[in-house]
Amino acid sequence: MIDFNYRPETYFNGTGPNTLICKLSYPESTWGDEISIFANALDGVYYLEAVDFYGNEFKLNPEQTDQPLTLHELIFLIETMDVDMETAQGNAALTIGGVPVAESPLYPQLEAYFAEKRKLFGLD
């Protein structure tokens, strides 16, 4: 059973100012697009950022937090991620409309959640 209230103790191990929270792969997209979500620390606040190959500007909810997100909050962030259609490169809006394959060094159950969701939609 997935623990949606799971929250990592921290995002950082003291080796740098940012860390990878998760990587999302979209195998159904034309180019197999990937989006990585990072946390950057500044003055005790985690600023969240999504990055893809094209340099698109993704809107995240939340954009910042004072503590690591719960698994539920991270899933919400992923599933509500949006992109500015006027400046979007590639098919970013179509890509994020899909169900990703997720990997995370901080959220061990994120992969299982999206794997189950992909099965539900007949994608795997």
PDB file of C-alpha atoms in Angstrom:
ATOM      1  CA  MET A   1       0.000   0.000   0.000  1.00  0.00           C
ATOM      2  CA  ILE A   2       1.289   3.407  -0.953  1.00  0.00           C
ATOM      3  CA  ASP A   3       1.964   5.834   1.893  1.00  0.00           C
ATOM      4  CA  PHE A   4       0.751   9.144   0.453  1.00  0.00           C
ATOM      5  CA  ASN A   5       1.794  10.960   3.648  1.00  0.00           C
ATOM      6  CA  TYR A   6       5.448   9.939   3.229  1.00  0.00           C
ATOM      7  CA  ARG A   7       7.755  12.954   3.420  1.00  0.00           C
ATOM      8  CA  PRO A   8      11.544  12.728   3.115  1.00  0.00           C
ATOM      9  CA  GLU A   9      13.390  14.227   6.044  1.00  0.00           C
ATOM     10  CA  THR A  10      15.259  16.595   3.738  1.00  0.00           C
ATOM     11  CA  TYR A  11      16.001  17.062   0.055  1.00  0.00           C
ATOM     12  CA  PHE A  12      19.684  17.717   0.638  1.00  0.00           C
ATOM     13  CA  ASN A  13      22.660  15.762   1.885  1.00  0.00           C
ATOM     14  CA  GLY A  14      24.968  18.777   2.139  1.00  0.00           C
ATOM     15  CA  THR A  15      26.749  18.279  -1.193  1.00  0.00           C
ATOM     16  CA  GLY A  16      25.181  21.095  -3.203  1.00  0.00           C
ATOM     17  CA  PRO A  17      22.558  23.830  -3.477  1.00  0.00           C
ATOM     18  CA  ASN A  18      20.076  21.813  -5.569  1.00  0.00           C
ATOM     19  CA  THR A  19      18.862  18.244  -5.841  1.00  0.00           C
ATOM     20  CA  LEU A  20      16.867  16.071  -8.195  1.00  0.00           C
ATOM     21  CA  ILE A  21      13.468  15.236  -6.738  1.00  0.00           C
ATOM     22  CA  CYS A  22      12.242  13.098  -9.625  1.00  0.00           C
ATOM     23  CA  LYS A  23      12.595  12.361 -13.310  1.00  0.00           C
ATOM     24  CA  LEU A  24       9.506  11.904 -15.469  1.00  0.00           C
ATOM     25  CA  SER A  25       9.723  10.070 -18.791  1.00  0.00           C
ATOM     26  CA  TYR A  26       6.907  10.136 -21.319  1.00  0.00           C
ATOM     27  CA  PRO A  27       7.413   7.124 -23.616  1.00  0.00           C
ATOM     28  CA  GLU A  28       4.311   7.891 -25.690  1.00  0.00           C
ATOM     29  CA  SER A  29       5.607  11.316 -26.741  1.00  0.00           C
ATOM     30  CA  THR A  30       7.159  11.605 -30.182  1.00  0.00           C
ATOM     31  CA  TRP A  31      10.669  12.070 -28.834  1.00  0.00           C
ATOM     32  CA  GLY A  32      10.371  10.221 -25.515  1.00  0.00           C
ATOM     33  CA  ASP A  33      10.402  13.513 -23.650  1.00  0.00           C
ATOM     34  CA  GLU A  34      11.705  13.785 -20.099  1.00  0.00           C
ATOM     35  CA  ILE A  35      11.086  16.364 -17.399  1.00  0.00           C
ATOM     36  CA  SER A  36      13.194  16.628 -14.259  1.00  0.00           C
ATOM     37  CA  ILE A  37      11.970  18.315 -11.104  1.00  0.00           C
ATOM     38  CA  PHE A  38      14.577  19.913  -8.864  1.00  0.00           C
ATOM     39  CA  ALA A  39      14.601  21.627  -5.488  1.00  0.00           C
ATOM     40  CA  ASN A  40      16.886  24.599  -4.905  1.00  0.00           C
ATOM     41  CA  ALA A  41      17.498  25.820  -1.366  1.00  0.00           C
ATOM     42  CA  LEU A  42      17.753  29.499  -0.499  1.00  0.00           C
ATOM     43  CA  ASP A  43      17.326  31.006   2.975  1.00  0.00           C
ATOM     44  CA  GLY A  44      15.556  27.941   4.358  1.00  0.00           C
ATOM     45  CA  VAL A  45      13.041  27.713   1.507  1.00  0.00           C
ATOM     46  CA  TYR A  46      12.894  25.034  -1.201  1.00  0.00           C
ATOM     47  CA  TYR A  47      12.225  26.499  -4.633  1.00  0.00           C
ATOM     48  CA  LEU A  48      10.872  23.910  -7.052  1.00  0.00           C
ATOM     49  CA  GLU A  49      11.686  23.895 -10.747  1.00  0.00           C
ATOM     50  CA  ALA A  50      10.806  21.628 -13.683  1.00  0.00           C
ATOM     51  CA  VAL A  51      13.269  21.370 -16.562  1.00  0.00           C
ATOM     52  CA  ASP A  52      12.976  19.673 -19.950  1.00  0.00           C
ATOM     53  CA  PHE A  53      15.248  19.371 -22.976  1.00  0.00           C
ATOM     54  CA  TYR A  54      13.616  22.348 -24.709  1.00  0.00           C
ATOM     55  CA  GLY A  55      13.945  24.813 -21.815  1.00  0.00           C
ATOM     56  CA  ASN A  56      10.199  25.236 -21.363  1.00  0.00           C
ATOM     57  CA  GLU A  57       8.869  27.253 -18.435  1.00  0.00           C
ATOM     58  CA  PHE A  58       6.627  24.987 -16.371  1.00  0.00           C
ATOM     59  CA  LYS A  59       4.169  26.303 -13.813  1.00  0.00           C
ATOM     60  CA  LEU A  60       4.298  24.279 -10.615  1.00  0.00           C
ATOM     61  CA  ASN A  61       1.918  24.220  -7.687  1.00  0.00           C
ATOM     62  CA  PRO A  62       3.503  24.845  -5.252  1.00  0.00           C
ATOM     63  CA  GLU A  63       6.507  26.735  -6.595  1.00  0.00           C
ATOM     64  CA  GLN A  64       8.134  26.855  -3.166  1.00  0.00           C
ATOM     65  CA  THR A  65       7.821  25.177   0.206  1.00  0.00           C
ATOM     66  CA  ASP A  66       9.478  25.399   3.599  1.00  0.00           C
ATOM     67  CA  GLN A  67       9.645  21.606   3.984  1.00  0.00           C
ATOM     68  CA  PRO A  68       9.870  18.631   1.639  1.00  0.00           C
ATOM     69  CA  LEU A  69       6.576  17.742  -0.009  1.00  0.00           C
ATOM     70  CA  THR A  70       4.588  14.698   0.996  1.00  0.00           C
ATOM     71  CA  LEU A  71       4.193  12.045  -1.702  1.00  0.00           C
ATOM     72  CA  HIS A  72       0.608  13.224  -2.167  1.00  0.00           C
ATOM     73  CA  GLU A  73       1.759  16.829  -2.666  1.00  0.00           C
ATOM     74  CA  LEU A  74       4.429  15.749  -5.169  1.00  0.00           C
ATOM     75  CA  ILE A  75       1.864  13.733  -7.164  1.00  0.00           C
ATOM     76  CA  PHE A  76      -0.423  16.787  -7.170  1.00  0.00           C
ATOM     77  CA  LEU A  77       2.464  18.971  -8.370  1.00  0.00           C
ATOM     78  CA  ILE A  78       3.221  16.529 -11.221  1.00  0.00           C
ATOM     79  CA  GLU A  79      -0.391  16.054 -12.265  1.00  0.00           C
ATOM     80  CA  THR A  80      -1.195  19.791 -12.273  1.00  0.00           C
ATOM     81  CA  MET A  81       2.028  20.928 -13.940  1.00  0.00           C
ATOM     82  CA  ASP A  82       1.289  23.396 -16.748  1.00  0.00           C
ATOM     83  CA  VAL A  83       3.253  25.148 -19.470  1.00  0.00           C
ATOM     84  CA  ASP A  84       2.844  28.574 -21.079  1.00  0.00           C
ATOM     85  CA  MET A  85       1.320  27.755 -24.484  1.00  0.00           C
ATOM     86  CA  GLU A  86       2.600  30.964 -26.090  1.00  0.00           C
ATOM     87  CA  THR A  87       6.254  30.171 -25.406  1.00  0.00           C
ATOM     88  CA  ALA A  88       6.157  26.351 -25.314  1.00  0.00           C
ATOM     89  CA  GLN A  89       8.685  24.488 -27.429  1.00  0.00           C
ATOM     90  CA  GLY A  90       7.989  21.017 -28.793  1.00  0.00           C
ATOM     91  CA  ASN A  91       4.708  19.449 -27.707  1.00  0.00           C
ATOM     92  CA  ALA A  92       5.128  20.231 -24.006  1.00  0.00           C
ATOM     93  CA  ALA A  93       1.393  20.632 -23.298  1.00  0.00           C
ATOM     94  CA  LEU A  94       0.579  17.317 -24.969  1.00  0.00           C
ATOM     95  CA  THR A  95       3.512  15.622 -23.243  1.00  0.00           C
ATOM     96  CA  ILE A  96       2.483  16.627 -19.712  1.00  0.00           C
ATOM     97  CA  GLY A  97      -1.066  15.518 -20.513  1.00  0.00           C
ATOM     98  CA  GLY A  98       0.236  11.950 -20.571  1.00  0.00           C
ATOM     99  CA  VAL A  99       1.019   9.582 -17.722  1.00  0.00           C
ATOM    100  CA  PRO A 100       4.755   9.514 -17.006  1.00  0.00           C
ATOM    101  CA  VAL A 101       7.121   6.784 -15.964  1.00  0.00           C
ATOM    102  CA  ALA A 102       8.561   8.243 -12.759  1.00  0.00           C
ATOM    103  CA  GLU A 103      11.851   7.716 -10.956  1.00  0.00           C
ATOM    104  CA  SER A 104      12.876   9.325  -7.694  1.00  0.00           C
ATOM    105  CA  PRO A 105      15.814   8.882  -5.340  1.00  0.00           C
ATOM    106  CA  LEU A 106      13.754  10.548  -2.569  1.00  0.00           C
ATOM    107  CA  TYR A 107      10.256   9.099  -3.031  1.00  0.00           C
ATOM    108  CA  PRO A 108      10.533   5.309  -3.380  1.00  0.00           C
ATOM    109  CA  GLN A 109       6.797   4.800  -3.967  1.00  0.00           C
ATOM    110  CA  LEU A 110       6.427   7.418  -6.721  1.00  0.00           C
ATOM    111  CA  GLU A 111       7.440   4.899  -9.394  1.00  0.00           C
ATOM    112  CA  ALA A 112       4.849   2.366  -8.186  1.00  0.00           C
ATOM    113  CA  TYR A 113       2.073   4.976  -8.146  1.00  0.00           C
ATOM    114  CA  PHE A 114       2.619   6.001 -11.766  1.00  0.00           C
ATOM    115  CA  ALA A 115       3.248   2.403 -12.895  1.00  0.00           C
ATOM    116  CA  GLU A 116      -0.176   1.475 -11.511  1.00  0.00           C
ATOM    117  CA  LYS A 117      -1.771   4.503 -13.146  1.00  0.00           C
ATOM    118  CA  ARG A 118      -0.182   3.603 -16.500  1.00  0.00           C
ATOM    119  CA  LYS A 119      -1.615   0.081 -16.216  1.00  0.00           C
ATOM    120  CA  LEU A 120      -5.027   1.531 -15.474  1.00  0.00           C
ATOM    121  CA  PHE A 121      -4.865   3.488 -18.744  1.00  0.00           C
ATOM    122  CA  GLY A 122      -3.518   0.488 -20.673  1.00  0.00           C
ATOM    123  CA  LEU A 123      -0.111   2.055 -21.304  1.00  0.00           C
ATOM    124  CA  ASP A 124       2.054  -0.794 -19.976  1.00  0.00           C
TER     125      ASP A 124
END
